[in-house]
Short mmCIF file of C-alpha atoms and ligand atoms in Angstrom, two decimals:
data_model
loop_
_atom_site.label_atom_id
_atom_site.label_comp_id
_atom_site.label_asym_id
_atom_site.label_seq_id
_atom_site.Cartn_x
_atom_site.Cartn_y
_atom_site.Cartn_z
CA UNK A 1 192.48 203.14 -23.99
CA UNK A 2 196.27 202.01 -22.78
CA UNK A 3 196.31 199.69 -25.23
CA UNK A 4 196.45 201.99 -27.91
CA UNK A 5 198.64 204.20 -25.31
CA UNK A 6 201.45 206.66 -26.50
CA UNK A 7 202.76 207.46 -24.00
CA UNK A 8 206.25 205.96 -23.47
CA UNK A 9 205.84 204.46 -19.70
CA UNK A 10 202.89 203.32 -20.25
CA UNK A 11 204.75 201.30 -22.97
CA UNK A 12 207.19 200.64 -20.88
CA UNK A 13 205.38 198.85 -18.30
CA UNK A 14 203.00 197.24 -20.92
CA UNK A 15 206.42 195.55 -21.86
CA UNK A 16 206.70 194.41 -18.34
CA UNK A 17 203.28 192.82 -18.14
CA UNK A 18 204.11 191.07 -21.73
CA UNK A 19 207.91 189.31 -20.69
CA UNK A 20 207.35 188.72 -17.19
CA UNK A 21 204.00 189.09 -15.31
CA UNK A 22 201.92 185.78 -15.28
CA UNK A 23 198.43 187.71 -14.24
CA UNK A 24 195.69 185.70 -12.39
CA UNK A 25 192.46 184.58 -14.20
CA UNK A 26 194.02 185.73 -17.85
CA UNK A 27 194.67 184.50 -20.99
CA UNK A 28 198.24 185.59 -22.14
CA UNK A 29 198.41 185.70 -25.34
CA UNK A 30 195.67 187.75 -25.71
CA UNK A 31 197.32 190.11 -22.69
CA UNK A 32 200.53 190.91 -24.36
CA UNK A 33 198.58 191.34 -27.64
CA UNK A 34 196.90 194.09 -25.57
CA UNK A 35 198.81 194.64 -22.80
CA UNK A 36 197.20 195.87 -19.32
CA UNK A 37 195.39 199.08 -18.42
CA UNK A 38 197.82 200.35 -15.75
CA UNK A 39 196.36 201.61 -12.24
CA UNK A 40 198.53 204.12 -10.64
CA UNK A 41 196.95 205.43 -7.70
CA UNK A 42 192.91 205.87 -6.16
CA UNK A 43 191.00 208.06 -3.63
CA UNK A 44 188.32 207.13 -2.63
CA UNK A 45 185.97 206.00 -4.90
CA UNK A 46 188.24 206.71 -7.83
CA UNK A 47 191.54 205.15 -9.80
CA UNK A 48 193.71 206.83 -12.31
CA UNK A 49 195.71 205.32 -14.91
CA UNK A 50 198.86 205.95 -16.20
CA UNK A 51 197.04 208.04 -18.73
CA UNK A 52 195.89 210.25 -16.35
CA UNK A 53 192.58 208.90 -16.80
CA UNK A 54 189.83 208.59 -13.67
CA UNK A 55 187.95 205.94 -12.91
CA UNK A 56 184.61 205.36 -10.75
CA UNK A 57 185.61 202.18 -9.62
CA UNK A 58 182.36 199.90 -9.60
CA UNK A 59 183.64 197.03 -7.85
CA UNK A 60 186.30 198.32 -4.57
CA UNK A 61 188.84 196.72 -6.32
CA UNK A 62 187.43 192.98 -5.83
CA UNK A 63 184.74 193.48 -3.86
CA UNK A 64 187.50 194.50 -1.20
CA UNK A 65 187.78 198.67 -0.71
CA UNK A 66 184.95 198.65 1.97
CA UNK A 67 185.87 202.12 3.26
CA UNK A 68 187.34 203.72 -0.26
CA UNK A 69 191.19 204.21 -1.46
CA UNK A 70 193.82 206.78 0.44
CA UNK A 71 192.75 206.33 3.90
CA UNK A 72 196.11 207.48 5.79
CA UNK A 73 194.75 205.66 8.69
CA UNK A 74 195.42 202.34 8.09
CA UNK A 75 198.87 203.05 6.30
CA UNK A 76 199.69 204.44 9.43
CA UNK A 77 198.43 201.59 11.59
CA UNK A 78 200.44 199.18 9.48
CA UNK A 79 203.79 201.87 9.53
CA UNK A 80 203.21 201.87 13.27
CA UNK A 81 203.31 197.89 13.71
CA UNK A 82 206.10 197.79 11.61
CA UNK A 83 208.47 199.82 13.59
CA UNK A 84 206.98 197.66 16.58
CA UNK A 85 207.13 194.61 15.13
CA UNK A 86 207.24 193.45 12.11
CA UNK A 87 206.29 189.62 12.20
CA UNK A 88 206.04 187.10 14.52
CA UNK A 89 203.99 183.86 14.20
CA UNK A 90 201.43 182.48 16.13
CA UNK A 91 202.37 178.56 16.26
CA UNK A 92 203.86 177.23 19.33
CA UNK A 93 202.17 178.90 22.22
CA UNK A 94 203.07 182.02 21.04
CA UNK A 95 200.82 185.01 20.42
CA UNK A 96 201.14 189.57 20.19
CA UNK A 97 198.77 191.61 20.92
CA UNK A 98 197.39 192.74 17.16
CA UNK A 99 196.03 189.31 16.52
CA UNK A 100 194.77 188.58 20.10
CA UNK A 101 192.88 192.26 20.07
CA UNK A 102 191.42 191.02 16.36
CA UNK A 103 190.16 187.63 17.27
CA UNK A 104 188.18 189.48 19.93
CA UNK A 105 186.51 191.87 18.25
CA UNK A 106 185.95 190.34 15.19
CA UNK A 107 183.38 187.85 17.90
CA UNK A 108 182.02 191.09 19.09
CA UNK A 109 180.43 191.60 15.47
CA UNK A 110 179.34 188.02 14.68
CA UNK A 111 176.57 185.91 14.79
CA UNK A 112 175.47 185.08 18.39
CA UNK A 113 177.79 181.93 19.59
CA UNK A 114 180.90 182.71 16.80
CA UNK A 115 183.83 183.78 18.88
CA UNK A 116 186.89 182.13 17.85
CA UNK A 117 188.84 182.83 14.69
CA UNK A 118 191.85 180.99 12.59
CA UNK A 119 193.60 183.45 10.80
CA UNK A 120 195.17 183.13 7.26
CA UNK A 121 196.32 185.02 4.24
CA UNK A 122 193.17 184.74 2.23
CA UNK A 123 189.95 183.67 2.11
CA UNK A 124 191.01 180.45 -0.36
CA UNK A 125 192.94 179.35 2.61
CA UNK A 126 190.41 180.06 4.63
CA UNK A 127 188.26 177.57 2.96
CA UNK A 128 191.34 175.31 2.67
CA UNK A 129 191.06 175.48 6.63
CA UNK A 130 187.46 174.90 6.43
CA UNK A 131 187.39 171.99 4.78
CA UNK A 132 190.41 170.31 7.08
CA UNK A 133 188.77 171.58 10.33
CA UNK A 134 185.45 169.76 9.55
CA UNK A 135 186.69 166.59 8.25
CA UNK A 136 188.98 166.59 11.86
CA UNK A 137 185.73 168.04 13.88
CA UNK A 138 183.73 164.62 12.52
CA UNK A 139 186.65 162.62 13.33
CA UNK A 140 187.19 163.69 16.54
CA UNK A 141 183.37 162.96 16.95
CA UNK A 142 184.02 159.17 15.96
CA UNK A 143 182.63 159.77 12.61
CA UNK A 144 185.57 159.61 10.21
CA UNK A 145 183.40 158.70 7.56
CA UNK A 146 181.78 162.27 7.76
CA UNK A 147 183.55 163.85 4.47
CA UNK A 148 181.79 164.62 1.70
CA UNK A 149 181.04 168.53 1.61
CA UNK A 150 178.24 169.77 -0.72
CA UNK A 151 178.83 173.10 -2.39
CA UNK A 152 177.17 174.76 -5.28
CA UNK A 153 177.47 175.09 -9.06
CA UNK A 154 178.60 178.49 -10.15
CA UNK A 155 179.58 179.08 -6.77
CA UNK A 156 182.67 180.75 -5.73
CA UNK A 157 185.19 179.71 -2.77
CA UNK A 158 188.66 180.91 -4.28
CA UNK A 159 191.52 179.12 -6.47
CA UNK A 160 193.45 176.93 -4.15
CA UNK A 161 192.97 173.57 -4.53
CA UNK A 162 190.40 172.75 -2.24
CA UNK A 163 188.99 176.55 -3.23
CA UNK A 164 187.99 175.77 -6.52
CA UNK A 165 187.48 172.14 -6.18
CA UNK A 166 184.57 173.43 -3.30
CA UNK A 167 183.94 176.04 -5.88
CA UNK A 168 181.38 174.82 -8.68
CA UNK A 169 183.26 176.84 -11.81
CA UNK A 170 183.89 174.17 -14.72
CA UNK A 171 186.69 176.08 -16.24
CA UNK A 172 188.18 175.86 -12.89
CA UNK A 173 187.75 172.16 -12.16
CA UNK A 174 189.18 171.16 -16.01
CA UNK A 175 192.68 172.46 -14.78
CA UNK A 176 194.41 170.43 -12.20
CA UNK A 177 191.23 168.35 -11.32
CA UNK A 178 189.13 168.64 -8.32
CA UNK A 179 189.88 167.25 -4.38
CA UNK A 180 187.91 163.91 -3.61
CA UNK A 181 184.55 164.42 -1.68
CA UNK A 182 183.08 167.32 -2.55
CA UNK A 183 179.88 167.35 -4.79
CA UNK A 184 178.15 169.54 -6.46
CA UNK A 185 173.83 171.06 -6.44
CA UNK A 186 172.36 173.56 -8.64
CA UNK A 187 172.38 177.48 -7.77
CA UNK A 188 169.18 179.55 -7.12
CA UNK A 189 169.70 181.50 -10.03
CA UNK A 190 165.96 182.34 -10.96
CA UNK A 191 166.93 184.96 -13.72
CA UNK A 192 169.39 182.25 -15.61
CA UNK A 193 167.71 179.02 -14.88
CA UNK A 194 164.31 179.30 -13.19
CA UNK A 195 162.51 178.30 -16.85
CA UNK A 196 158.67 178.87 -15.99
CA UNK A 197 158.88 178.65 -12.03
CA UNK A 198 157.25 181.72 -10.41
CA UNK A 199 161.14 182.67 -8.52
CA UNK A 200 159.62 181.54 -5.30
CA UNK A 201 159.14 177.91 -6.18
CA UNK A 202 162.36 177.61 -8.00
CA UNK A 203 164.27 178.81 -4.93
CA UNK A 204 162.32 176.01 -2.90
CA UNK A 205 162.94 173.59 -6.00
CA UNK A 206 166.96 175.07 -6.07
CA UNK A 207 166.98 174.31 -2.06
CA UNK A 208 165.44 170.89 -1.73
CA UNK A 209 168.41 170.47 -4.28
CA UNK A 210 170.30 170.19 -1.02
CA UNK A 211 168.28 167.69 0.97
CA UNK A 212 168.16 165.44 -2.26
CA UNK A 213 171.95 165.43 -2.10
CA UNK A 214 172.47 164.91 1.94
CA UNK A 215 170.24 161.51 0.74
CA UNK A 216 171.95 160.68 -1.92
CA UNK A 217 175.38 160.66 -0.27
CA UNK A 218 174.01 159.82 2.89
CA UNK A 219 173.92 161.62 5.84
CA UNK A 220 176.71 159.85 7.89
CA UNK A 221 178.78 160.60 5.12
CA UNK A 222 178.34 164.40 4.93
CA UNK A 223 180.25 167.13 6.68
CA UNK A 224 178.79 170.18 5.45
CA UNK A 225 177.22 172.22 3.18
CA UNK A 226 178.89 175.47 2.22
CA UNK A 227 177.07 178.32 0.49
CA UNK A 228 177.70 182.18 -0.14
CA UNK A 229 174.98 183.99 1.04
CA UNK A 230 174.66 185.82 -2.32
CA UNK A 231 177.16 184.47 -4.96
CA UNK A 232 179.59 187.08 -6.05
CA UNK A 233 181.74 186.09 -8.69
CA UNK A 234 179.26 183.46 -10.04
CA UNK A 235 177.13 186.97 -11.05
CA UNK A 236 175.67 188.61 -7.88
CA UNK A 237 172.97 185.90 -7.25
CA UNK A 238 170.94 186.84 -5.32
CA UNK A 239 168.27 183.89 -3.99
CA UNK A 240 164.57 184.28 -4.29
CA UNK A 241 162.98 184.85 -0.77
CA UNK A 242 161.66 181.41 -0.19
CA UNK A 243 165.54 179.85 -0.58
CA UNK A 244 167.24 180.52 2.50
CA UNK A 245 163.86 179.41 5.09
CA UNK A 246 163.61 176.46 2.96
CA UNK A 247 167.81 175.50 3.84
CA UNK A 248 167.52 176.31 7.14
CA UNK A 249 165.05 174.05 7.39
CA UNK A 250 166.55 171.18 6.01
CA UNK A 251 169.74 171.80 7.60
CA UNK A 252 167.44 171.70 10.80
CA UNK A 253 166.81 167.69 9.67
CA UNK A 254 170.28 166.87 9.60
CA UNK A 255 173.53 166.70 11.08
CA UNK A 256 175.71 168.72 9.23
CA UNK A 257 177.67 171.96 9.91
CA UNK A 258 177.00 175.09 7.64
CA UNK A 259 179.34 176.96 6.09
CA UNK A 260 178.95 180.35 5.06
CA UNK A 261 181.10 181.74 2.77
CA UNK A 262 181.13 185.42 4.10
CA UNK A 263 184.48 186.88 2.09
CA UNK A 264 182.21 189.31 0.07
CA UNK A 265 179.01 189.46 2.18
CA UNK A 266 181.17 189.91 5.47
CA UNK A 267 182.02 193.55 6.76
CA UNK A 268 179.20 195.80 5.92
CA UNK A 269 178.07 194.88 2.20
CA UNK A 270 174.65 193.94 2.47
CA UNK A 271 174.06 196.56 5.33
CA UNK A 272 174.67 194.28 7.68
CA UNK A 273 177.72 192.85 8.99
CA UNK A 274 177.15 189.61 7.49
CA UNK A 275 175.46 188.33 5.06
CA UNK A 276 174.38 185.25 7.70
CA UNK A 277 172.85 188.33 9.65
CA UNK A 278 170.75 189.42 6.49
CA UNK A 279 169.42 186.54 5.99
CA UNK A 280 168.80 185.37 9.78
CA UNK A 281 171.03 182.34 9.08
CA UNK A 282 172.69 180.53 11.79
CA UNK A 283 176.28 179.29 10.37
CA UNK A 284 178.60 177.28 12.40
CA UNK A 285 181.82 178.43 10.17
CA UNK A 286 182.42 181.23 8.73
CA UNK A 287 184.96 181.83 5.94
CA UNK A 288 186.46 186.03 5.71
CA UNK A 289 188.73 188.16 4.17
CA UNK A 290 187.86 191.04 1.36
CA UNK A 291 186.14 193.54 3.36
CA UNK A 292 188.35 192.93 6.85
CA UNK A 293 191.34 194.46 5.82
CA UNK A 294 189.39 196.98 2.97
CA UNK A 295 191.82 195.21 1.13
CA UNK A 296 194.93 197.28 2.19
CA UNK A 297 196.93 194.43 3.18
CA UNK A 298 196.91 190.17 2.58
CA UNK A 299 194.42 188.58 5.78
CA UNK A 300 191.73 186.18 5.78
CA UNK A 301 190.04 183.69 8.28
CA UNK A 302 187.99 181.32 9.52
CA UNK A 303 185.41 181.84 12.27
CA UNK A 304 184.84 178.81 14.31
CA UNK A 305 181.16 178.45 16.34
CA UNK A 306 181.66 177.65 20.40
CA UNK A 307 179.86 174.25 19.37
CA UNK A 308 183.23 173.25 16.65
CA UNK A 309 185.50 174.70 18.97
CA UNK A 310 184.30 172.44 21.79
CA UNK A 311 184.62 169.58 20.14
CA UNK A 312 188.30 170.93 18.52
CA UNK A 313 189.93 171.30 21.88
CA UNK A 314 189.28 167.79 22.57
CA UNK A 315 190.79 166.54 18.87
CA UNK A 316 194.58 167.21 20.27
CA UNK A 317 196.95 169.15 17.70
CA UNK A 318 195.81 170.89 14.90
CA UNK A 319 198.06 170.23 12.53
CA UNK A 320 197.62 172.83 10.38
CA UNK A 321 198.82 176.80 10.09
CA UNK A 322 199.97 179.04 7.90
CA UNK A 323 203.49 181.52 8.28
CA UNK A 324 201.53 184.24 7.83
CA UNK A 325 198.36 182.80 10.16
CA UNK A 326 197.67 186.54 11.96
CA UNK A 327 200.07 188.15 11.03
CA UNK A 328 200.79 190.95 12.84
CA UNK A 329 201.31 193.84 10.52
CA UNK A 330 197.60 192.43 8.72
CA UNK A 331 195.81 192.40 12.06
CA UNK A 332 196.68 195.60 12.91
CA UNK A 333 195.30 196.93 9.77
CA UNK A 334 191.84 195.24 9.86
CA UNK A 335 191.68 196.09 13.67
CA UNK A 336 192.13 199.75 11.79
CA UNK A 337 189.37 199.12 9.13
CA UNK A 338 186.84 198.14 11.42
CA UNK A 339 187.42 200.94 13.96
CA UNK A 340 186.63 202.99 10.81
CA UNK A 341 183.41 201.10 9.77
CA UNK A 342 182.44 202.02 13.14
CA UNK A 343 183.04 204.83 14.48
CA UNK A 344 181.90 206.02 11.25
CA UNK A 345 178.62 204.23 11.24
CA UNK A 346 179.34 203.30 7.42
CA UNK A 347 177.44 199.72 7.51
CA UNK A 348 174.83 202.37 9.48
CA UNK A 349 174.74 204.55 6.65
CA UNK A 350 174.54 201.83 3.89
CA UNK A 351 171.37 200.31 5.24
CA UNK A 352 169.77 203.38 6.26
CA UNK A 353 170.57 206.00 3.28
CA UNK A 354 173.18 204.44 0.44
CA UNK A 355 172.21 201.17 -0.46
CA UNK A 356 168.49 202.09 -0.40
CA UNK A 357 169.45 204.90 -2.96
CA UNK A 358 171.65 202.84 -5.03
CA UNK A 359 168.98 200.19 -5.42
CA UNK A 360 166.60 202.35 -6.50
CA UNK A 361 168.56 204.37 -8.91
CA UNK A 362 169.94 200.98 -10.28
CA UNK A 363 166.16 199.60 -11.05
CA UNK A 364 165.53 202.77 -12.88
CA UNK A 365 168.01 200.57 -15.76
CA UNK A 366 165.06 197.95 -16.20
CA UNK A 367 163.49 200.04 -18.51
CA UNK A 368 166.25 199.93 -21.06
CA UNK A 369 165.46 197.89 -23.97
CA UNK A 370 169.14 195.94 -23.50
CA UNK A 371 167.77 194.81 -19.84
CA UNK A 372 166.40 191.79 -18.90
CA UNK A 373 166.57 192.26 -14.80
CA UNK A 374 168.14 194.35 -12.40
CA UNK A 375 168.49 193.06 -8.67
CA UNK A 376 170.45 193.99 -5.84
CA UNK A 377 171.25 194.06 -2.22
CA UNK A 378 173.10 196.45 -0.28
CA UNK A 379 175.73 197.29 -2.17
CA UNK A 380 175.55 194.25 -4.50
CA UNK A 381 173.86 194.99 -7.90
CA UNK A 382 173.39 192.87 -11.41
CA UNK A 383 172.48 194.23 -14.52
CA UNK A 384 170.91 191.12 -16.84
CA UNK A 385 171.70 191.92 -20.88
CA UNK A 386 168.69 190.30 -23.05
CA UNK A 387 167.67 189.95 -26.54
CA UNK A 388 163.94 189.77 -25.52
CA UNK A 389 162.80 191.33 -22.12
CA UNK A 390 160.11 189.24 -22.04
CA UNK A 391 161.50 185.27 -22.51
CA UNK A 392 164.90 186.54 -21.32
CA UNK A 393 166.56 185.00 -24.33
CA UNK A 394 169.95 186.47 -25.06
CA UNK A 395 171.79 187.94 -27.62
CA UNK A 396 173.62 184.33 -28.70
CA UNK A 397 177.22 183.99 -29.37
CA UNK A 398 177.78 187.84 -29.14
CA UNK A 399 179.35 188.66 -26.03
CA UNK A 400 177.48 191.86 -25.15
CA UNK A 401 178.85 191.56 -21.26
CA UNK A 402 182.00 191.74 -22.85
CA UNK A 403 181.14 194.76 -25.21
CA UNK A 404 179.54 196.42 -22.40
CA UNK A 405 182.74 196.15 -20.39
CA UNK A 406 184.29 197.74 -22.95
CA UNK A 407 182.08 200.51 -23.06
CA UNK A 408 182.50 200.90 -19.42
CA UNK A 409 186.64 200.86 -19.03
CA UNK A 410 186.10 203.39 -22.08
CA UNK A 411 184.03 205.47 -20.02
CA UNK A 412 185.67 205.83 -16.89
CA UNK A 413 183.57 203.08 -14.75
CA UNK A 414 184.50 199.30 -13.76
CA UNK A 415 181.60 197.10 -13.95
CA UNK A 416 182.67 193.84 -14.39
CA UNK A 417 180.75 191.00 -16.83
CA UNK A 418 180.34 187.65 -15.91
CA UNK A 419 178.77 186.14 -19.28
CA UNK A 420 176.22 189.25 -20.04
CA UNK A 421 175.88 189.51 -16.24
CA UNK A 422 177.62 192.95 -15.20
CA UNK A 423 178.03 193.15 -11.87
CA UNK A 424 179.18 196.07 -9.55
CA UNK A 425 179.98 196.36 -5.86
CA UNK A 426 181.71 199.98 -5.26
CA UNK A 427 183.49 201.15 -2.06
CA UNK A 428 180.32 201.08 1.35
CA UNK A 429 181.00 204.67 1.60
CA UNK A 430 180.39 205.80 -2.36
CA UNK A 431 177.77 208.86 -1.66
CA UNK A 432 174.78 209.47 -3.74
CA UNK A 433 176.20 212.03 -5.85
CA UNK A 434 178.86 209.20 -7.36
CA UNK A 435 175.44 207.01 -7.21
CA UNK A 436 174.81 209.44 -9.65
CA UNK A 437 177.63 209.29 -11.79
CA UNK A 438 177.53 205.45 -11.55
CA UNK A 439 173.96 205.40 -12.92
CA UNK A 440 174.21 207.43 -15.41
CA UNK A 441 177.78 206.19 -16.95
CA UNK A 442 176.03 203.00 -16.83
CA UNK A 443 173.01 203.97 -19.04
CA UNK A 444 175.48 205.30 -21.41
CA UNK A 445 176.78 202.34 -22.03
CA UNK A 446 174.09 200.38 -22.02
CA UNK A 447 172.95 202.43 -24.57
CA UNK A 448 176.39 202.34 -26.62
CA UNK A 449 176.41 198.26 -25.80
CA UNK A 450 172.71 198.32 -27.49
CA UNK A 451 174.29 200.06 -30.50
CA UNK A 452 177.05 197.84 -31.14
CA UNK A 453 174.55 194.38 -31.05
CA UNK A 454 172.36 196.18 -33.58
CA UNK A 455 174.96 197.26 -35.99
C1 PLP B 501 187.32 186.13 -3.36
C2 PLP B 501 186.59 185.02 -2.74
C3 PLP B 501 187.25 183.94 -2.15
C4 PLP B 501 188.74 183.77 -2.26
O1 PLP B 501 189.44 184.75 -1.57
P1 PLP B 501 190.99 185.00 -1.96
O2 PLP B 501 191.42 186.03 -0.97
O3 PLP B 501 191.00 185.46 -3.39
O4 PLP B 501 191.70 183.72 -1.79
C5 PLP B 501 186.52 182.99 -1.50
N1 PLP B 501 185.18 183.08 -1.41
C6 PLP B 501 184.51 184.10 -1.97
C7 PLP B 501 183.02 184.16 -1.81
C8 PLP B 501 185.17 185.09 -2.67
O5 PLP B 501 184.51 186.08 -3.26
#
């Protein structure tokens, strides 16, 4: 592994990370200890390293690479709008045509009634807008006292401010503290905390979670509830069947806008375009980003229901925008991306040929002795690491997500652990041959994992 590299730029660059690069989400010491595992270049499912090492790369990036590395299109696209021009913002009754042709077909692909979009740089700031829009949205409405949003435990909404405070990550909240008004309800995580509920009453138990809550606060004082359709980043949770009907129907009771958190589900990786459209929700925001630009380029957003928007254009000034709020050089690339997803048919083919094979190869890992539960949807899957398959007790205190990770970065695959959760969510157009390679590089090290926790 680089960290044990020879080779002198390699070293060189390690020395880099070490004296000057503060790295997101790390702990330093133990980085410059080790230094970083240097990524030089990708095609399409694949990395290399500046060992000359390839990589099947598991998770597109960060759950971004929707249509794989080294597609010249969209370099060109953004080369082209460059030359053109380069930036201009979008405040002051000013607009181009990149960000005007985006807005409109991103409400081509959405939910029925969802046709207006605030761009920003990122899906944290799209949530940052989120959470500013509704507060002003209940104001408008004469009901200041409309602020308290309810979000999940263990969910995931990004690492601004108001992203991780709406974000239910402890680790998170202990640095910096946490923005006022936003609370907190257990995830429908059946695997990790459904004790001895069949998974279909503990998704009904995890959602009634949320009525409890809009009573506890009180209605008048709640502005929404936000929620990713599956969790990412808290582990790819994905909710037992009976948890989505059972919200929908208690967001039917009350009068609160829904927030769905679509920056991984969004653009193709369920097999739909949304996750909101998997699950027949009916969200009146909509937070992006990830999957609209494939990750080639910085852009995020918010999408805004006609029934928020009404009430918006009433409300006066918005006082809120970012520089970089559609910019033009981003919006031409994700206009790019998405003329790719469909002329291609690629969210076409994941539903109809890819996902169904990767879920099916990927349950063929349930009968490994190391495997508690595998689950999945589209191209979402979680790998559970147990001690006992049957009482899906653990292996205490040993880290075997983080051994298995190992294994994995050893072997030429990124899967990524969260606790002994490993994850994956590779490129929408990985074919089933690299299916194949994903599979079985993951049994490997399942297998090598298994090794190391009996030694
Ligand atoms: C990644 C992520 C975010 C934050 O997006 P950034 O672009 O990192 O700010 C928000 N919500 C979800 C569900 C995410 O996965």
């Amino acid at each position: 592994m680089s960290s044990s590299s020879n080779n002198p730029q390699t070293l060189k660059w390690q020395a880099m990370s070490r004296d000057h690069h503060l790295a997101p989400f790390t702990d330093y010491q133990q980085l410059s200890d080790k230094g970083p595992r240097i990524i030089v270049r990708a095609d399409g499912v694949y990395l290399w390293d500046s060992e000359g090492e390839k990589i099947l790369d598991g998770m597109a990036g960060l759950w971004c690479v929707a249509i794989g590395y080294g597609r010249d299109e969209l370099a060109d696209a953004a080369s082209k709008q460059m030359k053109e021009l380069p930036f201009y913002n979008t405040f002051f009754n000013t607009a181009h045509p990149p960000v005007l042709e985006l807005a409109k077909t991103i409400a081509e692909l959405t939910p029925e009634g969802m046709n207006h979009v605030f761009f920003t740089g990122s899906g944290s700031e799209g949530n940052d807008t989120m959470l500013r829009m509704v507060r002003h949205y209940w104001a408008i409405k004469g009901q200041p006292d409309k602020k308290v949003i309810i979000s999940r435990i263990n969910g995931y909404h990004g690492s601004t401010f108001a992203g991780s405070s709406l974000g239910g990550m402890q680790g998170m909240h202990d640095q910096g503290g946490v923005v006022p008004g936003i609370v907190h309800i257990p995830q429908p995580y059946w695997f990790g905390e459904g004790g001895d509920k069949t998974p279909e009453a503990f998704g009904i138990w995890a959602a009634e979670q949320l009525e409890a809550k809009i009573l506890e606060v009180g209605e008048a004082n709640v502005a929404a509830f936000i929620a990713e359709p599956i969790q990412g980043a808290g582990g790819v949770i994905i909710p037992p069947d009976s948890y989505w009907p059972k919200i929908r129907e208690i967001l039917a009771k009350y009068d609160i806008l829904f927030v769905a958190d679509e920056v991984i589900c969004g653009f193709g990786r369920t097999g739909e375009w949304f996750g909101s459209d998997y699950y027949g929700n009916q969200p009146d925001l909509m937070t992006i980003a990830k999957g609209l630009t494939s990750g080639y380029i910085p852009m995020g957003g918010l999408i805004v229901s006609d029934k928020v928007f009404d009430v918006l254009k009433t409300g006066g000034d918005f006082n809120h925008g970012f520089t970089y709020s559609g910019h033009p050089v981003a919006a031409a690339v994700a206009l790019e991306n998405i003329r790719i997803l469909r002329d291609e048919k690629i969210i076409e083919r994941v539903r109809e040929e890819t996902a169904p094979y990767l879920q099916k190869r990927l349950r063929e890992l349930a009968d490994h002795p190391l495997v508690g539960e595998v689950r999945g949807v589209g191209m979402l899957g979680a790998i559970e690491l147990v001690q006992n398959k049957q009482s899906r007790e653990r292996y205490v205190g040993k880290g075997a997500g983080m051994i298995c990770r190992g294994h994995c970065f050893a072997n030429g695959l990124i899967m990524r652990a969260v606790g002994d959760t490993m994850i994956i969510a590779p490129p929408l157009v990985i074919s089933k041959t690299e299916i194949d390679e994903l599979i079985d590089k993951a049994r490997l090290c399942l297998d090598l994992t298994l090794q190391d926790l009996q030694k």
